[in-house]
Amino acid sequence: MDTISRLDPPVTVQNHSPLKVLVVLAHPERHSFNGAMADAAIETLRGLSHQVAFSDLYRMGWDPVSDRRNFKGVKNPDYFKQQTEEDHATETRTFAPDVEAEIAKMEAADLMIWQFPLWWFSVPGILKGWVDKVFAFNRVYGRGRFYEKGLYRGKRALLSLTTGGSGAAAYQPGGFNGDISGILRPIQRGMLEFVGYDVLKPQIVHGPAQVTDEQRKAYLAAWRERLIQIAQEEPIVVGQY
Ligand SMILES: Cc1cc2nc3c(=O)[nH]c(=O)nc-3n(C[C@H](O)[C@H](O)[C@H](O)COP(=O)(O)OP(=O)(O)OC[C@H]3O[C@@H](n4cnc5c(N)ncnc54)[C@H](O)[C@@H]3O)c2cc1C
């Protein structure tokens, strides 16, 4: 029967149209394992002819503080109310250039990947500050456009994160830190699904600093392998609160 394998057509992994992908990296050390995961994603996806934009928040000097500086000018100089100003900036196209650039990257992308270390059971502050500024009222969500009716429906998002402890068991229901699905729900439901994204299964590397170099390389290889078929993946059920 070995003739069958010799007669098999060559395996083609790219049976899809190119995606536009945005990778957002939130780690202060470029040579961190998170940095390597971001590089693996960018190289793999570009190697498959997908278009990849990259927001490396620390190296961009992204300012996570959300205030009047989100805008070129404000509608009400006497009292700052962010959503009122976001509404105004949407109508008048007056977001500050750094905010506008990030919104434009998100609007262009079919798939968004966030690469980050789990910090205090959440995203690092720099990434939370990116969301605070970029997920803007009336431009990204609002006026009845939430969840299934969200402006970003049809787009997909994926959290790729690392943890400090070495074992996945600590993040199971009843485990030391509790169910990782519940920990990620404010992000996957309260941010991503809120604006309409379909959420793909999170990529979680537990304790990259606690394992061997060989194991880390295996984690990177598994990530690359998953990304080859990412266009075909179905969203997960994130669950409500
Ligand atoms: C403020 C704060 C809050 C935190 N809160 C939590 C929390 O709530 N829950 C929790 O679980 N953890 C928490 N942690 C821990 C944190 O999540 C981990 O330290 C982090 O996820 C580890 O990932 P890293 O990229 O920083 O690893 P690194 O320490 O940067 O990397 C691990 C190792 O990988 C190596 N490496 C880099 N590139 C490669 C490559 N290409 N191939 C092979 N090896 C490579 C590095 O050299 C290093 O030796 C917290 C940490 C901080 C600072």
mmCIF file of C-alpha atoms and ligand atoms in Angstrom:
data_model
loop_
_atom_site.group_PDB
_atom_site.id
_atom_site.type_symbol
_atom_site.label_atom_id
_atom_site.label_comp_id
_atom_site.label_asym_id
_atom_site.label_seq_id
_atom_site.Cartn_x
_atom_site.Cartn_y
_atom_site.Cartn_z
ATOM 1 C CA MET A 1 0.000 0.000 0.000
ATOM 2 C CA ASP A 2 2.987 2.304 0.103
ATOM 3 C CA THR A 3 2.269 3.281 -3.503
ATOM 4 C CA ILE A 4 -0.685 5.274 -2.240
ATOM 5 C CA SER A 5 1.483 7.670 -0.285
ATOM 6 C CA ARG A 6 3.809 8.091 -3.250
ATOM 7 C CA LEU A 7 0.825 8.921 -5.480
ATOM 8 C CA ASP A 8 -0.700 11.389 -2.984
ATOM 9 C CA PRO A 9 -0.698 14.967 -4.253
ATOM 10 C CA PRO A 10 1.692 17.291 -2.454
ATOM 11 C CA VAL A 11 0.171 18.759 0.693
ATOM 12 C CA THR A 12 -0.835 22.372 0.234
ATOM 13 C CA VAL A 13 -1.357 24.305 3.419
ATOM 14 C CA GLN A 14 -2.550 27.542 1.864
ATOM 15 C CA ASN A 15 -6.041 26.984 0.504
ATOM 16 C CA HIS A 16 -7.399 30.387 1.515
ATOM 17 C CA SER A 17 -7.245 34.001 0.455
ATOM 18 C CA PRO A 18 -4.687 36.194 2.198
ATOM 19 C CA LEU A 19 -5.746 37.687 5.518
ATOM 20 C CA LYS A 20 -4.996 41.110 6.885
ATOM 21 C CA VAL A 21 -3.647 40.577 10.382
ATOM 22 C CA LEU A 22 -2.782 42.993 13.181
ATOM 23 C CA VAL A 23 -0.358 41.728 15.849
ATOM 24 C CA VAL A 24 -0.258 43.803 19.039
ATOM 25 C CA LEU A 25 2.683 43.085 21.370
ATOM 26 C CA ALA A 26 2.667 44.308 24.974
ATOM 27 C CA HIS A 27 5.968 43.372 26.621
ATOM 28 C CA PRO A 28 8.715 45.714 27.903
ATOM 29 C CA GLU A 29 11.554 43.389 26.786
ATOM 30 C CA ARG A 30 11.849 42.884 23.042
ATOM 31 C CA HIS A 31 13.870 39.661 23.532
ATOM 32 C CA SER A 32 11.312 38.155 25.887
ATOM 33 C CA PHE A 33 9.481 34.954 25.137
ATOM 34 C CA ASN A 34 6.467 37.119 24.288
ATOM 35 C CA GLY A 35 8.634 38.929 21.759
ATOM 36 C CA ALA A 36 9.599 35.562 20.260
ATOM 37 C CA MET A 37 5.928 34.535 20.053
ATOM 38 C CA ALA A 38 5.122 37.780 18.216
ATOM 39 C CA ASP A 39 8.027 37.225 15.819
ATOM 40 C CA ALA A 40 6.903 33.647 15.194
ATOM 41 C CA ALA A 41 3.408 34.875 14.338
ATOM 42 C CA ILE A 42 4.623 37.628 12.016
ATOM 43 C CA GLU A 43 7.131 35.407 10.189
ATOM 44 C CA THR A 44 4.711 32.514 9.805
ATOM 45 C CA LEU A 45 1.796 34.632 8.606
ATOM 46 C CA ARG A 46 3.925 36.662 6.192
ATOM 47 C CA GLY A 47 5.421 33.399 4.927
ATOM 48 C CA LEU A 48 1.870 32.360 4.001
ATOM 49 C CA SER A 49 1.363 35.656 2.106
ATOM 50 C CA HIS A 50 -0.930 37.180 4.726
ATOM 51 C CA GLN A 51 -0.499 40.931 5.244
ATOM 52 C CA VAL A 52 0.670 41.651 8.773
ATOM 53 C CA ALA A 53 0.659 44.992 10.583
ATOM 54 C CA PHE A 54 2.510 45.169 13.908
ATOM 55 C CA SER A 55 1.909 47.384 16.921
ATOM 56 C CA ASP A 56 4.849 46.869 19.284
ATOM 57 C CA LEU A 57 3.442 49.080 22.030
ATOM 58 C CA TYR A 58 6.552 49.597 24.187
ATOM 59 C CA ARG A 59 8.899 50.245 21.266
ATOM 60 C CA MET A 60 6.315 52.644 19.771
ATOM 61 C CA GLY A 61 6.359 54.524 23.066
ATOM 62 C CA TRP A 62 2.593 54.074 23.269
ATOM 63 C CA ASP A 63 1.138 56.358 25.953
ATOM 64 C CA PRO A 64 -1.575 54.422 27.797
ATOM 65 C CA VAL A 65 -2.972 57.477 29.588
ATOM 66 C CA SER A 66 -6.350 58.360 28.147
ATOM 67 C CA ASP A 67 -7.324 62.031 28.261
ATOM 68 C CA ARG A 68 -7.738 65.148 26.102
ATOM 69 C CA ARG A 69 -4.604 64.226 24.182
ATOM 70 C CA ASN A 70 -6.586 61.444 22.453
ATOM 71 C CA PHE A 71 -7.952 64.206 20.246
ATOM 72 C CA LYS A 72 -6.651 66.983 18.006
ATOM 73 C CA GLY A 73 -9.007 69.349 19.813
ATOM 74 C CA VAL A 74 -11.958 68.962 22.150
ATOM 75 C CA LYS A 75 -15.601 69.894 21.730
ATOM 76 C CA ASN A 76 -15.966 70.964 25.362
ATOM 77 C CA PRO A 77 -12.791 72.523 26.795
ATOM 78 C CA ASP A 78 -14.493 73.136 30.181
ATOM 79 C CA TYR A 79 -15.428 69.575 31.090
ATOM 80 C CA PHE A 80 -13.763 66.480 29.671
ATOM 81 C CA LYS A 81 -16.080 63.566 28.972
ATOM 82 C CA GLN A 82 -14.267 60.978 26.910
ATOM 83 C CA GLN A 83 -17.200 59.352 25.122
ATOM 84 C CA THR A 84 -18.623 62.760 24.116
ATOM 85 C CA GLU A 85 -15.237 63.665 22.655
ATOM 86 C CA GLU A 86 -14.928 60.278 20.919
ATOM 87 C CA ASP A 87 -18.343 60.817 19.349
ATOM 88 C CA HIS A 88 -17.254 64.281 18.197
ATOM 89 C CA ALA A 89 -13.903 63.032 16.910
ATOM 90 C CA THR A 90 -15.673 60.295 14.952
ATOM 91 C CA GLU A 91 -17.913 62.862 13.258
ATOM 92 C CA THR A 92 -15.117 65.368 12.601
ATOM 93 C CA ARG A 93 -12.248 62.867 12.050
ATOM 94 C CA THR A 94 -10.239 64.564 14.758
ATOM 95 C CA PHE A 95 -8.630 61.717 16.698
ATOM 96 C CA ALA A 96 -4.980 62.378 17.523
ATOM 97 C CA PRO A 97 -2.704 60.836 14.860
ATOM 98 C CA ASP A 98 -1.421 58.003 17.110
ATOM 99 C CA VAL A 99 -4.966 56.956 18.050
ATOM 100 C CA GLU A 100 -6.233 57.308 14.482
ATOM 101 C CA ALA A 101 -3.360 55.153 13.202
ATOM 102 C CA GLU A 102 -4.218 52.321 15.603
ATOM 103 C CA ILE A 103 -7.954 52.482 14.830
ATOM 104 C CA ALA A 104 -7.126 52.364 11.120
ATOM 105 C CA LYS A 105 -4.947 49.265 11.642
ATOM 106 C CA MET A 106 -7.780 47.582 13.514
ATOM 107 C CA GLU A 107 -10.324 48.528 10.864
ATOM 108 C CA ALA A 108 -8.130 47.070 8.147
ATOM 109 C CA ALA A 109 -7.472 43.757 9.901
ATOM 110 C CA ASP A 110 -9.562 40.583 9.475
ATOM 111 C CA LEU A 111 -7.713 39.002 12.393
ATOM 112 C CA MET A 112 -6.190 40.675 15.443
ATOM 113 C CA ILE A 113 -3.719 38.893 17.725
ATOM 114 C CA TRP A 114 -2.738 40.269 21.138
ATOM 115 C CA GLN A 115 0.555 38.909 22.476
ATOM 116 C CA PHE A 116 1.085 39.619 26.176
ATOM 117 C CA PRO A 117 2.167 38.228 29.552
ATOM 118 C CA LEU A 118 -0.678 37.765 32.027
ATOM 119 C CA TRP A 119 -0.209 40.580 34.555
ATOM 120 C CA TRP A 120 -2.435 40.629 37.612
ATOM 121 C CA PHE A 121 -4.903 38.297 35.925
ATOM 122 C CA SER A 122 -5.270 40.683 33.001
ATOM 123 C CA VAL A 123 -3.457 42.469 30.179
ATOM 124 C CA PRO A 124 -0.492 44.749 31.006
ATOM 125 C CA GLY A 125 -1.527 48.368 31.586
ATOM 126 C CA ILE A 126 -0.036 49.515 28.288
ATOM 127 C CA LEU A 127 -2.442 47.249 26.405
ATOM 128 C CA LYS A 128 -5.410 48.197 28.580
ATOM 129 C CA GLY A 129 -4.530 51.829 27.822
ATOM 130 C CA TRP A 130 -4.447 51.005 24.118
ATOM 131 C CA VAL A 131 -8.003 49.662 24.403
ATOM 132 C CA ASP A 132 -9.119 52.667 26.475
ATOM 133 C CA LYS A 133 -8.063 54.989 23.667
ATOM 134 C CA VAL A 134 -8.571 52.937 20.516
ATOM 135 C CA PHE A 135 -11.950 51.296 21.228
ATOM 136 C CA ALA A 136 -13.667 54.639 20.729
ATOM 137 C CA PHE A 137 -17.355 55.396 21.100
ATOM 138 C CA ASN A 138 -19.253 55.713 17.808
ATOM 139 C CA ARG A 139 -16.155 54.685 15.822
ATOM 140 C CA VAL A 140 -15.579 51.178 17.223
ATOM 141 C CA TYR A 141 -18.776 50.571 19.244
ATOM 142 C CA GLY A 142 -21.975 52.262 20.385
ATOM 143 C CA ARG A 143 -25.369 53.479 19.168
ATOM 144 C CA GLY A 144 -26.786 49.960 19.451
ATOM 145 C CA ARG A 145 -23.753 48.393 17.830
ATOM 146 C CA PHE A 146 -22.564 45.913 20.482
ATOM 147 C CA TYR A 147 -21.885 42.165 20.654
ATOM 148 C CA GLU A 148 -23.672 40.342 17.779
ATOM 149 C CA LYS A 149 -24.565 43.717 16.247
ATOM 150 C CA GLY A 150 -21.071 45.081 16.831
ATOM 151 C CA LEU A 151 -19.265 47.105 14.206
ATOM 152 C CA TYR A 152 -16.474 44.518 14.144
ATOM 153 C CA ARG A 153 -18.662 41.498 13.411
ATOM 154 C CA GLY A 154 -17.021 39.307 10.815
ATOM 155 C CA LYS A 155 -13.572 40.034 12.226
ATOM 156 C CA ARG A 156 -11.715 37.632 14.501
ATOM 157 C CA ALA A 157 -9.461 38.126 17.482
ATOM 158 C CA LEU A 158 -7.088 35.845 19.390
ATOM 159 C CA LEU A 159 -5.339 36.256 22.734
ATOM 160 C CA SER A 160 -1.829 34.769 22.836
ATOM 161 C CA LEU A 161 -0.522 34.962 26.382
ATOM 162 C CA THR A 162 2.003 33.592 28.809
ATOM 163 C CA THR A 163 1.708 32.934 32.538
ATOM 164 C CA GLY A 164 4.184 32.867 35.390
ATOM 165 C CA GLY A 165 3.548 29.433 36.894
ATOM 166 C CA SER A 166 4.664 26.370 34.990
ATOM 167 C CA GLY A 167 1.467 24.340 35.060
ATOM 168 C CA ALA A 168 -1.853 24.559 33.279
ATOM 169 C CA ALA A 169 -3.396 22.839 36.342
ATOM 170 C CA ALA A 170 -3.190 26.086 38.319
ATOM 171 C CA TYR A 171 -5.537 27.648 35.792
ATOM 172 C CA GLN A 172 -8.216 24.934 35.784
ATOM 173 C CA PRO A 173 -11.547 25.367 37.605
ATOM 174 C CA GLY A 174 -10.759 24.848 41.297
ATOM 175 C CA GLY A 175 -7.021 25.178 40.655
ATOM 176 C CA PHE A 176 -4.656 27.519 42.490
ATOM 177 C CA ASN A 177 -5.549 30.533 40.328
ATOM 178 C CA GLY A 178 -8.909 29.386 39.015
ATOM 179 C CA ASP A 179 -10.409 28.877 35.586
ATOM 180 C CA ILE A 180 -8.464 30.715 32.874
ATOM 181 C CA SER A 181 -11.692 31.046 30.831
ATOM 182 C CA GLY A 182 -13.183 33.117 33.637
ATOM 183 C CA ILE A 183 -10.004 35.169 34.001
ATOM 184 C CA LEU A 184 -10.002 35.984 30.285
ATOM 185 C CA ARG A 185 -13.746 36.662 30.068
ATOM 186 C CA PRO A 186 -13.517 40.416 30.815
ATOM 187 C CA ILE A 187 -11.115 40.654 27.868
ATOM 188 C CA GLN A 188 -12.710 38.198 25.464
ATOM 189 C CA ARG A 189 -16.313 39.156 26.262
ATOM 190 C CA GLY A 190 -16.063 42.661 27.723
ATOM 191 C CA MET A 191 -13.680 44.040 25.115
ATOM 192 C CA LEU A 192 -13.457 41.845 22.000
ATOM 193 C CA GLU A 193 -16.968 40.411 21.696
ATOM 194 C CA PHE A 194 -18.402 43.691 22.972
ATOM 195 C CA VAL A 195 -17.315 45.424 19.768
ATOM 196 C CA GLY A 196 -18.324 42.460 17.599
ATOM 197 C CA TYR A 197 -15.231 40.275 17.208
ATOM 198 C CA ASP A 198 -15.494 36.505 17.002
ATOM 199 C CA VAL A 199 -12.948 35.119 19.428
ATOM 200 C CA LEU A 200 -10.612 32.248 18.570
ATOM 201 C CA LYS A 201 -9.221 29.853 21.187
ATOM 202 C CA PRO A 202 -6.542 31.575 23.266
ATOM 203 C CA GLN A 203 -2.945 30.432 22.796
ATOM 204 C CA ILE A 204 -1.569 29.988 26.305
ATOM 205 C CA VAL A 205 2.035 29.178 27.182
ATOM 206 C CA HIS A 206 2.291 28.361 30.866
ATOM 207 C CA GLY A 207 5.490 29.403 32.612
ATOM 208 C CA PRO A 208 7.909 29.936 29.718
ATOM 209 C CA ALA A 209 10.540 31.058 32.234
ATOM 210 C CA GLN A 210 10.189 27.775 34.192
ATOM 211 C CA VAL A 211 10.785 25.295 31.381
ATOM 212 C CA THR A 212 13.757 24.150 29.291
ATOM 213 C CA ASP A 213 14.887 25.924 26.158
ATOM 214 C CA GLU A 214 13.827 22.837 24.227
ATOM 215 C CA GLN A 215 10.314 23.090 25.637
ATOM 216 C CA ARG A 216 10.138 26.784 24.758
ATOM 217 C CA LYS A 217 11.164 25.997 21.186
ATOM 218 C CA ALA A 218 8.426 23.362 21.084
ATOM 219 C CA TYR A 219 5.885 25.974 22.239
ATOM 220 C CA LEU A 220 7.018 28.314 19.468
ATOM 221 C CA ALA A 221 6.803 25.502 16.896
ATOM 222 C CA ALA A 222 3.265 24.610 18.053
ATOM 223 C CA TRP A 223 2.225 28.254 17.677
ATOM 224 C CA ARG A 224 3.658 28.398 14.147
ATOM 225 C CA GLU A 225 1.888 25.154 13.299
ATOM 226 C CA ARG A 226 -1.460 26.449 14.539
ATOM 227 C CA LEU A 227 -1.123 29.669 12.555
ATOM 228 C CA ILE A 228 -0.775 27.785 9.270
ATOM 229 C CA GLN A 229 -4.481 26.872 9.424
ATOM 230 C CA ILE A 230 -5.687 29.936 11.331
ATOM 231 C CA ALA A 231 -7.946 31.074 8.480
ATOM 232 C CA GLN A 232 -9.993 27.890 8.865
ATOM 233 C CA GLU A 233 -10.494 28.037 12.636
ATOM 234 C CA GLU A 234 -13.955 28.374 14.125
ATOM 235 C CA PRO A 235 -14.600 30.806 16.997
ATOM 236 C CA ILE A 236 -15.035 29.557 20.543
ATOM 237 C CA VAL A 237 -17.964 30.170 22.864
ATOM 238 C CA VAL A 238 -16.580 32.707 25.323
ATOM 239 C CA GLY A 239 -19.626 32.628 27.595
ATOM 240 C CA GLN A 240 -21.417 35.447 29.321
ATOM 241 C CA TYR A 241 -20.952 36.654 32.877
HETATM 242 C C1 LIG B 1 3.389 43.016 36.998
HETATM 243 C C2 LIG B 1 3.336 41.516 36.846
HETATM 244 C C3 LIG B 1 2.166 40.851 37.113
HETATM 245 C C4 LIG B 1 2.087 39.466 36.921
HETATM 246 N N1 LIG B 1 0.892 38.830 37.142
HETATM 247 C C5 LIG B 1 0.766 37.502 36.868
HETATM 248 C C6 LIG B 1 -0.485 36.840 36.997
HETATM 249 O O1 LIG B 1 -1.506 37.419 37.350
HETATM 250 N N2 LIG B 1 -0.527 35.518 36.701
HETATM 251 C C7 LIG B 1 0.571 34.821 36.299
HETATM 252 O O2 LIG B 1 0.475 33.625 36.025
HETATM 253 N N3 LIG B 1 1.775 35.436 36.148
HETATM 254 C C8 LIG B 1 1.896 36.745 36.419
HETATM 255 N N4 LIG B 1 3.100 37.390 36.213
HETATM 256 C C9 LIG B 1 4.207 36.615 35.610
HETATM 257 C C10 LIG B 1 4.251 36.817 34.094
HETATM 258 O O3 LIG B 1 3.019 36.464 33.506
HETATM 259 C C11 LIG B 1 5.367 35.981 33.465
HETATM 260 O O4 LIG B 1 6.602 36.430 33.994
HETATM 261 C C12 LIG B 1 5.388 36.084 31.946
HETATM 262 O O5 LIG B 1 4.176 35.601 31.407
HETATM 263 C C13 LIG B 1 6.527 35.271 31.351
HETATM 264 O O6 LIG B 1 6.650 35.572 29.981
HETATM 265 P P1 LIG B 1 7.893 36.460 29.443
HETATM 266 O O7 LIG B 1 7.736 36.688 27.990
HETATM 267 O O8 LIG B 1 8.040 37.664 30.305
HETATM 268 O O9 LIG B 1 9.056 35.444 29.736
HETATM 269 P P2 LIG B 1 10.645 35.751 29.691
HETATM 270 O O10 LIG B 1 11.145 35.687 31.095
HETATM 271 O O11 LIG B 1 10.942 36.945 28.872
HETATM 272 O O12 LIG B 1 11.153 34.511 28.854
HETATM 273 C C14 LIG B 1 11.328 33.238 29.407
HETATM 274 C C15 LIG B 1 12.583 32.667 28.785
HETATM 275 O O13 LIG B 1 12.373 32.502 27.364
HETATM 276 C C16 LIG B 1 13.589 32.827 26.719
HETATM 277 N N5 LIG B 1 13.373 33.085 25.284
HETATM 278 C C17 LIG B 1 13.172 34.269 24.655
HETATM 279 N N6 LIG B 1 13.111 34.073 23.326
HETATM 280 C C18 LIG B 1 13.233 32.741 23.116
HETATM 281 C C19 LIG B 1 13.235 31.914 21.951
HETATM 282 N N7 LIG B 1 13.114 32.431 20.716
HETATM 283 N N8 LIG B 1 13.389 30.577 22.094
HETATM 284 C C20 LIG B 1 13.512 30.040 23.337
HETATM 285 N N9 LIG B 1 13.533 30.767 24.458
HETATM 286 C C21 LIG B 1 13.384 32.105 24.356
HETATM 287 C C22 LIG B 1 14.093 34.027 27.516
HETATM 288 O O14 LIG B 1 15.446 34.252 27.256
HETATM 289 C C23 LIG B 1 13.814 33.569 28.935
HETATM 290 O O15 LIG B 1 14.878 32.790 29.408
HETATM 291 C C24 LIG B 1 3.219 38.741 36.455
HETATM 292 C C25 LIG B 1 4.415 39.428 36.211
HETATM 293 C C26 LIG B 1 4.480 40.798 36.401
HETATM 294 C C27 LIG B 1 5.785 41.522 36.118
#
